[in-house]
Short mmCIF file of N, CA and C in Angstrom, two decimals:
data_model
loop_
_atom_site.label_atom_id
_atom_site.label_comp_id
_atom_site.label_asym_id
_atom_site.label_seq_id
_atom_site.Cartn_x
_atom_site.Cartn_y
_atom_site.Cartn_z
N MET A 7 14.92 23.00 -1.38
CA MET A 7 14.85 22.90 0.08
C MET A 7 13.76 21.92 0.52
N ILE A 8 12.56 22.01 -0.08
CA ILE A 8 11.47 21.12 0.28
C ILE A 8 11.82 19.69 -0.07
N ILE A 9 12.45 19.47 -1.25
CA ILE A 9 12.84 18.12 -1.65
C ILE A 9 13.87 17.56 -0.69
N ASN A 10 14.86 18.37 -0.30
CA ASN A 10 15.85 17.91 0.66
C ASN A 10 15.21 17.55 2.00
N THR A 11 14.24 18.35 2.43
CA THR A 11 13.54 18.07 3.67
C THR A 11 12.75 16.77 3.57
N PHE A 12 12.11 16.55 2.41
CA PHE A 12 11.33 15.33 2.21
C PHE A 12 12.20 14.09 2.35
N PHE A 13 13.40 14.13 1.83
CA PHE A 13 14.28 12.96 1.89
C PHE A 13 15.01 12.83 3.23
N ASN A 14 14.89 13.82 4.07
CA ASN A 14 15.55 13.78 5.37
C ASN A 14 14.53 13.47 6.45
N PRO A 15 14.46 12.20 6.89
CA PRO A 15 13.46 11.84 7.91
C PRO A 15 13.59 12.65 9.19
N ASP A 16 14.81 13.01 9.56
CA ASP A 16 15.01 13.77 10.79
C ASP A 16 14.27 15.11 10.73
N GLU A 17 14.32 15.77 9.57
CA GLU A 17 13.63 17.05 9.42
C GLU A 17 12.12 16.85 9.32
N VAL A 18 11.67 15.79 8.65
CA VAL A 18 10.24 15.51 8.58
C VAL A 18 9.69 15.27 9.98
N ILE A 19 10.44 14.52 10.79
CA ILE A 19 10.01 14.26 12.17
C ILE A 19 9.95 15.57 12.96
N GLN A 20 11.00 16.38 12.84
CA GLN A 20 11.08 17.60 13.63
C GLN A 20 10.08 18.66 13.19
N TYR A 21 9.96 18.90 11.87
CA TYR A 21 9.17 20.03 11.39
C TYR A 21 7.75 19.69 10.99
N PHE A 22 7.43 18.41 10.82
CA PHE A 22 6.08 18.06 10.39
C PHE A 22 5.38 17.12 11.38
N LEU A 23 5.98 15.96 11.64
CA LEU A 23 5.31 14.95 12.47
C LEU A 23 5.18 15.37 13.93
N SER A 24 6.25 15.89 14.51
CA SER A 24 6.17 16.29 15.92
C SER A 24 5.12 17.37 16.15
N PRO A 25 5.07 18.44 15.35
CA PRO A 25 3.99 19.42 15.55
C PRO A 25 2.60 18.82 15.27
N LEU A 26 2.49 17.96 14.26
CA LEU A 26 1.21 17.36 13.92
C LEU A 26 0.65 16.53 15.08
N PHE A 27 1.51 15.79 15.75
CA PHE A 27 1.09 14.93 16.86
C PHE A 27 1.39 15.55 18.23
N LEU A 28 1.66 16.86 18.24
CA LEU A 28 1.87 17.61 19.48
C LEU A 28 2.93 16.97 20.37
N ALA A 29 4.05 16.63 19.77
CA ALA A 29 5.10 15.91 20.49
C ALA A 29 6.37 16.76 20.57
N SER A 30 7.04 16.65 21.73
CA SER A 30 8.30 17.37 21.91
C SER A 30 9.50 16.43 21.91
N SER A 31 9.26 15.13 21.82
CA SER A 31 10.35 14.16 21.75
C SER A 31 9.91 12.99 20.89
N LEU A 32 10.86 12.15 20.51
CA LEU A 32 10.53 10.98 19.70
C LEU A 32 9.65 10.01 20.49
N THR A 33 9.93 9.82 21.76
CA THR A 33 9.11 8.95 22.60
C THR A 33 7.68 9.45 22.65
N GLU A 34 7.52 10.75 22.84
CA GLU A 34 6.18 11.34 22.89
C GLU A 34 5.49 11.24 21.53
N LEU A 35 6.24 11.39 20.45
CA LEU A 35 5.68 11.25 19.11
C LEU A 35 5.11 9.85 18.90
N ILE A 36 5.89 8.83 19.23
CA ILE A 36 5.42 7.46 19.06
C ILE A 36 4.21 7.20 19.95
N TYR A 37 4.25 7.66 21.17
CA TYR A 37 3.14 7.48 22.10
C TYR A 37 1.88 8.18 21.57
N ASN A 38 2.00 9.41 21.11
CA ASN A 38 0.84 10.16 20.61
C ASN A 38 0.28 9.53 19.33
N MET A 39 1.15 8.98 18.50
CA MET A 39 0.68 8.28 17.31
C MET A 39 -0.11 7.04 17.72
N LEU A 40 0.35 6.34 18.74
CA LEU A 40 -0.35 5.17 19.24
C LEU A 40 -1.73 5.55 19.79
N ILE A 41 -1.79 6.63 20.56
CA ILE A 41 -3.07 7.11 21.09
C ILE A 41 -4.01 7.46 19.93
N PHE A 42 -3.49 8.13 18.90
CA PHE A 42 -4.29 8.46 17.72
C PHE A 42 -4.87 7.19 17.10
N LYS A 43 -4.02 6.15 16.94
CA LYS A 43 -4.50 4.90 16.34
C LYS A 43 -5.57 4.24 17.19
N VAL A 44 -5.42 4.27 18.50
CA VAL A 44 -6.43 3.66 19.38
C VAL A 44 -7.76 4.41 19.23
N ILE A 45 -7.72 5.73 19.27
CA ILE A 45 -8.94 6.53 19.13
C ILE A 45 -9.57 6.30 17.76
N TYR A 46 -8.76 6.31 16.74
CA TYR A 46 -9.25 6.08 15.37
C TYR A 46 -9.90 4.70 15.26
N THR A 47 -9.27 3.68 15.86
CA THR A 47 -9.80 2.33 15.82
C THR A 47 -11.16 2.25 16.51
N ILE A 48 -11.29 2.91 17.63
CA ILE A 48 -12.58 2.92 18.34
C ILE A 48 -13.65 3.59 17.48
N ILE A 49 -13.31 4.70 16.85
CA ILE A 49 -14.27 5.41 15.99
C ILE A 49 -14.69 4.51 14.82
N VAL A 50 -13.74 3.86 14.18
CA VAL A 50 -14.06 2.98 13.05
C VAL A 50 -14.89 1.79 13.53
N PHE A 51 -14.55 1.22 14.69
CA PHE A 51 -15.31 0.10 15.24
C PHE A 51 -16.78 0.50 15.44
N VAL A 52 -17.01 1.64 16.06
CA VAL A 52 -18.38 2.09 16.29
C VAL A 52 -19.08 2.35 14.95
N ALA A 53 -18.39 2.97 14.02
CA ALA A 53 -18.98 3.25 12.71
C ALA A 53 -19.37 1.95 12.00
N MET A 54 -18.54 0.92 12.13
CA MET A 54 -18.83 -0.35 11.46
C MET A 54 -19.97 -1.11 12.14
N LEU A 55 -20.27 -0.77 13.39
CA LEU A 55 -21.45 -1.33 14.04
C LEU A 55 -22.73 -0.72 13.46
N LEU A 56 -22.61 0.52 12.99
CA LEU A 56 -23.76 1.25 12.48
C LEU A 56 -23.99 1.08 10.99
N MET A 57 -22.94 0.73 10.27
CA MET A 57 -23.07 0.53 8.82
C MET A 57 -22.04 -0.50 8.37
N PRO A 58 -22.30 -1.19 7.27
CA PRO A 58 -21.34 -2.19 6.79
C PRO A 58 -20.07 -1.51 6.25
N ALA A 59 -18.96 -2.22 6.39
CA ALA A 59 -17.69 -1.70 5.87
C ALA A 59 -17.78 -1.60 4.35
N PRO A 60 -17.37 -0.49 3.78
CA PRO A 60 -17.45 -0.33 2.32
C PRO A 60 -16.35 -1.12 1.61
N TYR A 61 -16.41 -2.45 1.74
CA TYR A 61 -15.36 -3.30 1.19
C TYR A 61 -15.97 -4.66 0.89
N GLY A 62 -15.41 -5.38 -0.06
CA GLY A 62 -15.89 -6.72 -0.38
C GLY A 62 -17.31 -6.71 -0.88
N ARG A 63 -18.17 -7.52 -0.26
CA ARG A 63 -19.55 -7.61 -0.75
C ARG A 63 -20.35 -6.33 -0.48
N PHE A 64 -19.85 -5.46 0.39
CA PHE A 64 -20.53 -4.20 0.66
C PHE A 64 -19.95 -3.03 -0.14
N THR A 65 -19.12 -3.35 -1.11
CA THR A 65 -18.52 -2.31 -1.96
C THR A 65 -19.62 -1.51 -2.63
N SER A 66 -19.42 -0.21 -2.65
CA SER A 66 -20.42 0.67 -3.25
C SER A 66 -19.73 1.90 -3.82
N ARG A 67 -20.27 2.40 -4.91
CA ARG A 67 -19.73 3.62 -5.53
C ARG A 67 -20.00 4.87 -4.67
N LYS A 68 -20.88 4.76 -3.69
CA LYS A 68 -21.16 5.93 -2.85
C LYS A 68 -19.94 6.29 -1.99
N TYR A 69 -18.95 5.41 -1.94
CA TYR A 69 -17.72 5.67 -1.19
C TYR A 69 -16.58 6.09 -2.12
N GLY A 70 -16.92 6.55 -3.30
CA GLY A 70 -15.91 7.05 -4.23
C GLY A 70 -15.73 6.13 -5.42
N PHE A 71 -14.94 6.60 -6.36
CA PHE A 71 -14.71 5.81 -7.56
C PHE A 71 -13.98 4.51 -7.20
N MET A 72 -14.11 3.54 -8.06
CA MET A 72 -13.57 2.21 -7.79
C MET A 72 -12.16 2.07 -8.36
N ILE A 73 -11.33 1.35 -7.63
CA ILE A 73 -9.94 1.10 -8.02
C ILE A 73 -9.76 -0.40 -8.14
N SER A 74 -9.08 -0.83 -9.17
CA SER A 74 -8.78 -2.25 -9.36
C SER A 74 -8.20 -2.85 -8.08
N ALA A 75 -8.62 -4.07 -7.74
CA ALA A 75 -8.17 -4.72 -6.50
C ALA A 75 -6.65 -4.84 -6.47
N LYS A 76 -6.05 -5.24 -7.57
CA LYS A 76 -4.58 -5.42 -7.59
C LYS A 76 -3.86 -4.10 -7.37
N ILE A 77 -4.29 -3.08 -8.08
CA ILE A 77 -3.63 -1.77 -7.95
C ILE A 77 -3.87 -1.18 -6.57
N ALA A 78 -5.13 -1.25 -6.10
CA ALA A 78 -5.45 -0.72 -4.78
C ALA A 78 -4.61 -1.42 -3.71
N TRP A 79 -4.56 -2.74 -3.77
CA TRP A 79 -3.83 -3.49 -2.75
C TRP A 79 -2.35 -3.11 -2.76
N MET A 80 -1.76 -3.02 -3.96
CA MET A 80 -0.34 -2.70 -4.06
C MET A 80 -0.05 -1.30 -3.51
N VAL A 81 -0.83 -0.33 -3.93
CA VAL A 81 -0.57 1.05 -3.53
C VAL A 81 -0.90 1.27 -2.05
N GLN A 82 -2.01 0.70 -1.57
CA GLN A 82 -2.42 0.96 -0.19
C GLN A 82 -1.51 0.29 0.82
N GLU A 83 -0.90 -0.82 0.48
CA GLU A 83 -0.03 -1.52 1.42
C GLU A 83 1.43 -1.05 1.35
N SER A 84 1.83 -0.49 0.22
CA SER A 84 3.24 -0.15 0.03
C SER A 84 3.81 0.88 1.01
N PRO A 85 3.03 1.82 1.58
CA PRO A 85 3.63 2.69 2.59
C PRO A 85 4.18 1.94 3.80
N GLY A 86 3.57 0.81 4.13
CA GLY A 86 4.07 0.00 5.24
C GLY A 86 5.46 -0.56 4.98
N PHE A 87 5.81 -0.71 3.72
CA PHE A 87 7.15 -1.15 3.33
C PHE A 87 8.06 0.05 3.07
N LEU A 88 7.56 1.03 2.32
CA LEU A 88 8.40 2.14 1.87
C LEU A 88 8.80 3.10 2.98
N VAL A 89 7.93 3.34 3.95
CA VAL A 89 8.25 4.29 5.03
C VAL A 89 9.40 3.78 5.90
N PRO A 90 9.34 2.52 6.40
CA PRO A 90 10.50 2.04 7.18
C PRO A 90 11.78 1.99 6.33
N LEU A 91 11.64 1.63 5.05
CA LEU A 91 12.81 1.61 4.17
C LEU A 91 13.39 3.02 4.03
N TRP A 92 12.52 4.01 3.89
CA TRP A 92 12.95 5.42 3.82
C TRP A 92 13.70 5.81 5.08
N LEU A 93 13.19 5.40 6.25
CA LEU A 93 13.87 5.71 7.51
C LEU A 93 15.25 5.03 7.57
N ILE A 94 15.33 3.80 7.12
CA ILE A 94 16.61 3.09 7.12
C ILE A 94 17.61 3.78 6.20
N LEU A 95 17.17 4.14 5.01
CA LEU A 95 18.09 4.70 4.01
C LEU A 95 18.52 6.13 4.29
N PHE A 96 17.62 6.93 4.87
CA PHE A 96 17.90 8.37 4.96
C PHE A 96 18.00 8.94 6.37
N SER A 97 17.68 8.16 7.38
CA SER A 97 17.70 8.68 8.75
C SER A 97 19.12 8.66 9.30
N SER A 98 19.40 9.59 10.19
CA SER A 98 20.71 9.62 10.84
C SER A 98 20.72 8.76 12.10
N ALA A 99 19.59 8.15 12.43
CA ALA A 99 19.46 7.37 13.66
C ALA A 99 20.38 6.16 13.67
N GLU A 100 20.83 5.83 14.84
CA GLU A 100 21.78 4.73 15.01
C GLU A 100 21.15 3.47 15.61
N ALA A 101 19.90 3.53 16.05
CA ALA A 101 19.30 2.38 16.74
C ALA A 101 19.41 1.10 15.92
N TRP A 102 19.00 1.16 14.68
CA TRP A 102 19.02 -0.06 13.88
C TRP A 102 20.43 -0.41 13.40
N ARG A 103 21.29 0.58 13.25
CA ARG A 103 22.66 0.30 12.79
C ARG A 103 23.48 -0.42 13.85
N SER A 104 23.19 -0.13 15.12
CA SER A 104 24.03 -0.65 16.20
C SER A 104 23.49 -1.94 16.82
N SER A 105 22.38 -2.44 16.34
CA SER A 105 21.77 -3.60 16.99
C SER A 105 21.32 -4.64 15.96
N ILE A 106 21.87 -5.83 16.06
CA ILE A 106 21.44 -6.92 15.19
C ILE A 106 19.98 -7.26 15.46
N THR A 107 19.54 -7.12 16.69
CA THR A 107 18.16 -7.40 17.06
C THR A 107 17.22 -6.44 16.35
N ASN A 108 17.55 -5.15 16.34
CA ASN A 108 16.73 -4.18 15.62
C ASN A 108 16.68 -4.51 14.14
N LYS A 109 17.80 -4.93 13.58
CA LYS A 109 17.83 -5.30 12.16
C LYS A 109 16.90 -6.47 11.88
N ILE A 110 16.90 -7.45 12.75
CA ILE A 110 16.03 -8.61 12.56
C ILE A 110 14.56 -8.19 12.69
N LEU A 111 14.26 -7.38 13.70
CA LEU A 111 12.88 -6.96 13.91
C LEU A 111 12.36 -6.09 12.77
N ILE A 112 13.17 -5.15 12.30
CA ILE A 112 12.71 -4.31 11.19
C ILE A 112 12.63 -5.13 9.90
N SER A 113 13.45 -6.18 9.80
CA SER A 113 13.34 -7.05 8.61
C SER A 113 12.01 -7.78 8.61
N TYR A 114 11.47 -8.14 9.79
CA TYR A 114 10.13 -8.74 9.85
C TYR A 114 9.10 -7.79 9.26
N VAL A 115 9.17 -6.54 9.64
CA VAL A 115 8.23 -5.53 9.12
C VAL A 115 8.38 -5.42 7.61
N LEU A 116 9.62 -5.31 7.14
CA LEU A 116 9.85 -5.14 5.71
C LEU A 116 9.40 -6.35 4.91
N VAL A 117 9.70 -7.55 5.38
CA VAL A 117 9.29 -8.76 4.66
C VAL A 117 7.76 -8.86 4.65
N HIS A 118 7.14 -8.59 5.79
CA HIS A 118 5.68 -8.65 5.89
C HIS A 118 5.03 -7.71 4.88
N TYR A 119 5.44 -6.46 4.90
CA TYR A 119 4.81 -5.49 4.01
C TYR A 119 5.26 -5.65 2.55
N PHE A 120 6.44 -6.17 2.31
CA PHE A 120 6.83 -6.46 0.92
C PHE A 120 5.90 -7.52 0.35
N GLN A 121 5.64 -8.55 1.14
CA GLN A 121 4.73 -9.62 0.70
C GLN A 121 3.33 -9.05 0.45
N ARG A 122 2.83 -8.24 1.38
CA ARG A 122 1.48 -7.68 1.24
C ARG A 122 1.39 -6.65 0.11
N SER A 123 2.50 -5.96 -0.17
CA SER A 123 2.48 -4.89 -1.17
C SER A 123 2.73 -5.37 -2.58
N PHE A 124 3.61 -6.33 -2.75
CA PHE A 124 4.06 -6.67 -4.09
C PHE A 124 3.81 -8.13 -4.50
N ILE A 125 3.87 -9.06 -3.57
CA ILE A 125 3.65 -10.47 -3.92
C ILE A 125 2.16 -10.78 -3.94
N TYR A 126 1.47 -10.49 -2.85
CA TYR A 126 0.04 -10.79 -2.78
C TYR A 126 -0.76 -10.17 -3.93
N PRO A 127 -0.60 -8.88 -4.24
CA PRO A 127 -1.38 -8.30 -5.34
C PRO A 127 -1.13 -8.99 -6.68
N ALA A 128 0.09 -9.45 -6.89
CA ALA A 128 0.39 -10.13 -8.15
C ALA A 128 -0.31 -11.48 -8.23
N LEU A 129 -0.67 -12.04 -7.10
CA LEU A 129 -1.31 -13.36 -7.07
C LEU A 129 -2.83 -13.30 -6.99
N ILE A 130 -3.39 -12.11 -6.83
CA ILE A 130 -4.84 -11.98 -6.76
C ILE A 130 -5.44 -12.38 -8.09
N ARG A 131 -6.43 -13.28 -8.03
CA ARG A 131 -7.18 -13.67 -9.24
C ARG A 131 -8.56 -13.08 -9.11
N GLY A 132 -8.86 -12.16 -9.98
CA GLY A 132 -10.16 -11.49 -9.87
C GLY A 132 -10.08 -10.41 -8.82
N GLY A 133 -10.93 -10.52 -7.82
CA GLY A 133 -10.94 -9.53 -6.75
C GLY A 133 -11.90 -8.40 -7.08
N LYS A 134 -12.65 -7.98 -6.08
CA LYS A 134 -13.61 -6.89 -6.29
C LYS A 134 -12.89 -5.56 -6.20
N PRO A 135 -13.31 -4.60 -7.00
CA PRO A 135 -12.70 -3.27 -6.92
C PRO A 135 -12.88 -2.66 -5.54
N THR A 136 -11.98 -1.76 -5.20
CA THR A 136 -11.99 -1.12 -3.89
C THR A 136 -12.46 0.33 -4.04
N PRO A 137 -13.42 0.75 -3.21
CA PRO A 137 -13.84 2.16 -3.26
C PRO A 137 -12.71 3.07 -2.77
N PHE A 138 -12.68 4.28 -3.30
CA PHE A 138 -11.61 5.21 -2.99
C PHE A 138 -11.48 5.49 -1.49
N VAL A 139 -12.59 5.61 -0.77
CA VAL A 139 -12.54 5.90 0.66
C VAL A 139 -11.83 4.76 1.41
N SER A 140 -12.16 3.52 1.10
CA SER A 140 -11.50 2.38 1.74
C SER A 140 -10.02 2.36 1.39
N PHE A 141 -9.73 2.62 0.13
CA PHE A 141 -8.33 2.67 -0.34
C PHE A 141 -7.54 3.74 0.42
N LEU A 142 -8.11 4.94 0.51
CA LEU A 142 -7.43 6.05 1.18
C LEU A 142 -7.21 5.74 2.66
N ASN A 143 -8.19 5.14 3.30
CA ASN A 143 -8.06 4.74 4.70
C ASN A 143 -6.90 3.75 4.85
N ALA A 144 -6.84 2.77 3.98
CA ALA A 144 -5.78 1.76 4.06
C ALA A 144 -4.40 2.37 3.83
N VAL A 145 -4.29 3.32 2.91
CA VAL A 145 -3.01 4.01 2.68
C VAL A 145 -2.56 4.68 3.97
N GLY A 146 -3.48 5.40 4.61
CA GLY A 146 -3.13 6.09 5.86
C GLY A 146 -2.74 5.14 6.98
N ILE A 147 -3.50 4.09 7.15
CA ILE A 147 -3.21 3.13 8.23
C ILE A 147 -1.89 2.42 7.98
N CYS A 148 -1.66 1.96 6.75
CA CYS A 148 -0.39 1.27 6.45
C CYS A 148 0.79 2.23 6.58
N GLY A 149 0.61 3.48 6.15
CA GLY A 149 1.67 4.46 6.31
C GLY A 149 1.97 4.72 7.78
N LEU A 150 0.92 4.84 8.59
CA LEU A 150 1.11 5.07 10.02
C LEU A 150 1.76 3.85 10.68
N ASN A 151 1.33 2.64 10.30
CA ASN A 151 1.95 1.43 10.82
C ASN A 151 3.44 1.39 10.49
N GLY A 152 3.76 1.64 9.22
CA GLY A 152 5.17 1.64 8.81
C GLY A 152 5.97 2.70 9.53
N LEU A 153 5.36 3.87 9.71
CA LEU A 153 6.05 4.96 10.40
C LEU A 153 6.30 4.62 11.86
N MET A 154 5.29 4.10 12.53
CA MET A 154 5.46 3.76 13.94
C MET A 154 6.47 2.64 14.13
N GLN A 155 6.37 1.58 13.33
CA GLN A 155 7.33 0.47 13.43
C GLN A 155 8.74 0.97 13.11
N GLY A 156 8.84 1.76 12.04
CA GLY A 156 10.14 2.27 11.64
C GLY A 156 10.75 3.20 12.67
N LEU A 157 9.97 4.16 13.16
CA LEU A 157 10.49 5.08 14.17
C LEU A 157 10.96 4.32 15.40
N TYR A 158 10.18 3.35 15.83
CA TYR A 158 10.52 2.62 17.04
C TYR A 158 11.77 1.78 16.86
N LEU A 159 11.88 1.07 15.74
CA LEU A 159 12.99 0.12 15.55
C LEU A 159 14.21 0.73 14.88
N VAL A 160 14.03 1.80 14.11
CA VAL A 160 15.15 2.43 13.41
C VAL A 160 15.69 3.60 14.21
N ASN A 161 14.82 4.40 14.81
CA ASN A 161 15.24 5.65 15.43
C ASN A 161 15.23 5.66 16.95
N HIS A 162 14.44 4.81 17.58
CA HIS A 162 14.15 5.02 19.00
C HIS A 162 14.81 4.02 19.94
N THR A 163 14.43 2.77 19.88
CA THR A 163 14.81 1.78 20.90
C THR A 163 15.90 0.86 20.38
N ILE A 164 16.90 0.61 21.20
CA ILE A 164 17.97 -0.32 20.86
C ILE A 164 17.79 -1.58 21.70
N TYR A 165 17.56 -2.69 21.02
CA TYR A 165 17.43 -3.98 21.70
C TYR A 165 18.78 -4.68 21.74
N SER A 166 19.09 -5.31 22.86
CA SER A 166 20.35 -6.06 22.97
C SER A 166 20.19 -7.41 22.29
N SER A 167 21.31 -8.01 21.94
CA SER A 167 21.26 -9.33 21.30
C SER A 167 20.75 -10.40 22.25
N LYS A 168 20.86 -10.18 23.56
CA LYS A 168 20.34 -11.13 24.55
C LYS A 168 18.82 -11.28 24.42
N TRP A 169 18.18 -10.22 23.98
CA TRP A 169 16.73 -10.23 23.84
C TRP A 169 16.29 -11.32 22.86
N LEU A 170 17.11 -11.58 21.83
CA LEU A 170 16.79 -12.61 20.84
C LEU A 170 16.81 -14.02 21.43
N LEU A 171 17.58 -14.20 22.49
CA LEU A 171 17.74 -15.53 23.09
C LEU A 171 16.71 -15.83 24.17
N ASP A 172 15.85 -14.89 24.47
CA ASP A 172 14.79 -15.10 25.44
C ASP A 172 13.85 -16.19 24.91
N PRO A 173 13.50 -17.19 25.72
CA PRO A 173 12.64 -18.29 25.25
C PRO A 173 11.31 -17.81 24.65
N GLN A 174 10.70 -16.78 25.24
CA GLN A 174 9.45 -16.27 24.68
C GLN A 174 9.68 -15.67 23.30
N ARG A 175 10.78 -14.96 23.13
CA ARG A 175 11.09 -14.35 21.83
C ARG A 175 11.35 -15.43 20.78
N ILE A 176 12.01 -16.50 21.17
CA ILE A 176 12.27 -17.61 20.24
C ILE A 176 10.94 -18.18 19.75
N LYS A 177 9.98 -18.37 20.65
CA LYS A 177 8.65 -18.87 20.25
C LYS A 177 7.96 -17.88 19.32
N VAL A 178 8.05 -16.60 19.64
CA VAL A 178 7.44 -15.59 18.77
C VAL A 178 8.08 -15.62 17.39
N ASN A 179 9.40 -15.76 17.33
CA ASN A 179 10.08 -15.86 16.03
C ASN A 179 9.56 -17.05 15.24
N GLN A 180 9.38 -18.18 15.91
CA GLN A 180 8.87 -19.37 15.23
C GLN A 180 7.46 -19.12 14.68
N VAL A 181 6.62 -18.47 15.46
CA VAL A 181 5.27 -18.16 15.01
C VAL A 181 5.31 -17.20 13.82
N GLU A 182 6.14 -16.16 13.90
CA GLU A 182 6.23 -15.18 12.81
C GLU A 182 6.72 -15.84 11.52
N ILE A 183 7.75 -16.64 11.62
CA ILE A 183 8.29 -17.31 10.43
C ILE A 183 7.28 -18.34 9.91
N GLY A 184 6.65 -19.09 10.82
CA GLY A 184 5.63 -20.06 10.41
C GLY A 184 4.46 -19.39 9.72
N GLY A 185 4.04 -18.23 10.23
CA GLY A 185 2.95 -17.48 9.61
C GLY A 185 3.31 -17.02 8.20
N LEU A 186 4.51 -16.53 8.03
CA LEU A 186 4.95 -16.10 6.71
C LEU A 186 4.99 -17.27 5.74
N VAL A 187 5.53 -18.40 6.16
CA VAL A 187 5.59 -19.59 5.30
C VAL A 187 4.18 -20.03 4.92
N THR A 188 3.28 -20.03 5.89
CA THR A 188 1.89 -20.42 5.61
C THR A 188 1.26 -19.50 4.58
N ILE A 189 1.46 -18.19 4.74
CA ILE A 189 0.90 -17.23 3.79
C ILE A 189 1.48 -17.45 2.40
N LEU A 190 2.78 -17.63 2.32
CA LEU A 190 3.42 -17.80 1.01
C LEU A 190 3.01 -19.10 0.32
N LYS A 191 2.70 -20.13 1.10
CA LYS A 191 2.29 -21.41 0.53
C LYS A 191 0.80 -21.45 0.20
N SER A 192 0.05 -20.49 0.72
CA SER A 192 -1.40 -20.48 0.56
C SER A 192 -1.78 -20.38 -0.91
N LYS A 193 -2.82 -21.11 -1.29
CA LYS A 193 -3.31 -21.08 -2.67
C LYS A 193 -4.57 -20.25 -2.78
N SER A 194 -5.03 -19.67 -1.69
CA SER A 194 -6.32 -18.96 -1.71
C SER A 194 -6.12 -17.46 -1.93
N TYR A 195 -5.81 -17.10 -3.15
CA TYR A 195 -5.64 -15.68 -3.49
C TYR A 195 -6.80 -15.20 -4.35
N ASP A 196 -7.98 -15.73 -4.13
CA ASP A 196 -9.14 -15.33 -4.93
C ASP A 196 -9.67 -13.99 -4.51
#
């Protein structure tokens, strides 16, 4: 029963996420998750004003055991790819199935996080180890990002194909694609 529930995003949303974020609807769930991220970001911002981020040159064992940069990067970023993919594969939602625009938008999320999860770590040369606390924080943030993007584009909002033809959206598409090409061509993976 628990395994079936785990693979069923609809049940995870209903029995776990909605109560966790005090939500009675999908719209309220996404909104409450956004509020949580804003509050969390403010807390982290203030904390980083008071102490250096436990990452890079400020890496320290006082923030937990160290994890190889390649492994940490792959594992911490992969929820951003795997969660939306899980929603696509196992959700009963029709938003992404009925809209080419939703498919294009969720593909941006998937391509972005696939690159960050699997391509970038393979190209890292060297890299400083990551403390466990920083790693755990990144897993949570990437998972929440993937969940919010996935819920919104797979389960919640249906965009019309006319939205893709909006001049502002065309410019945004060009910037997104240009950014991806720039990242993929970059030689600075030190």
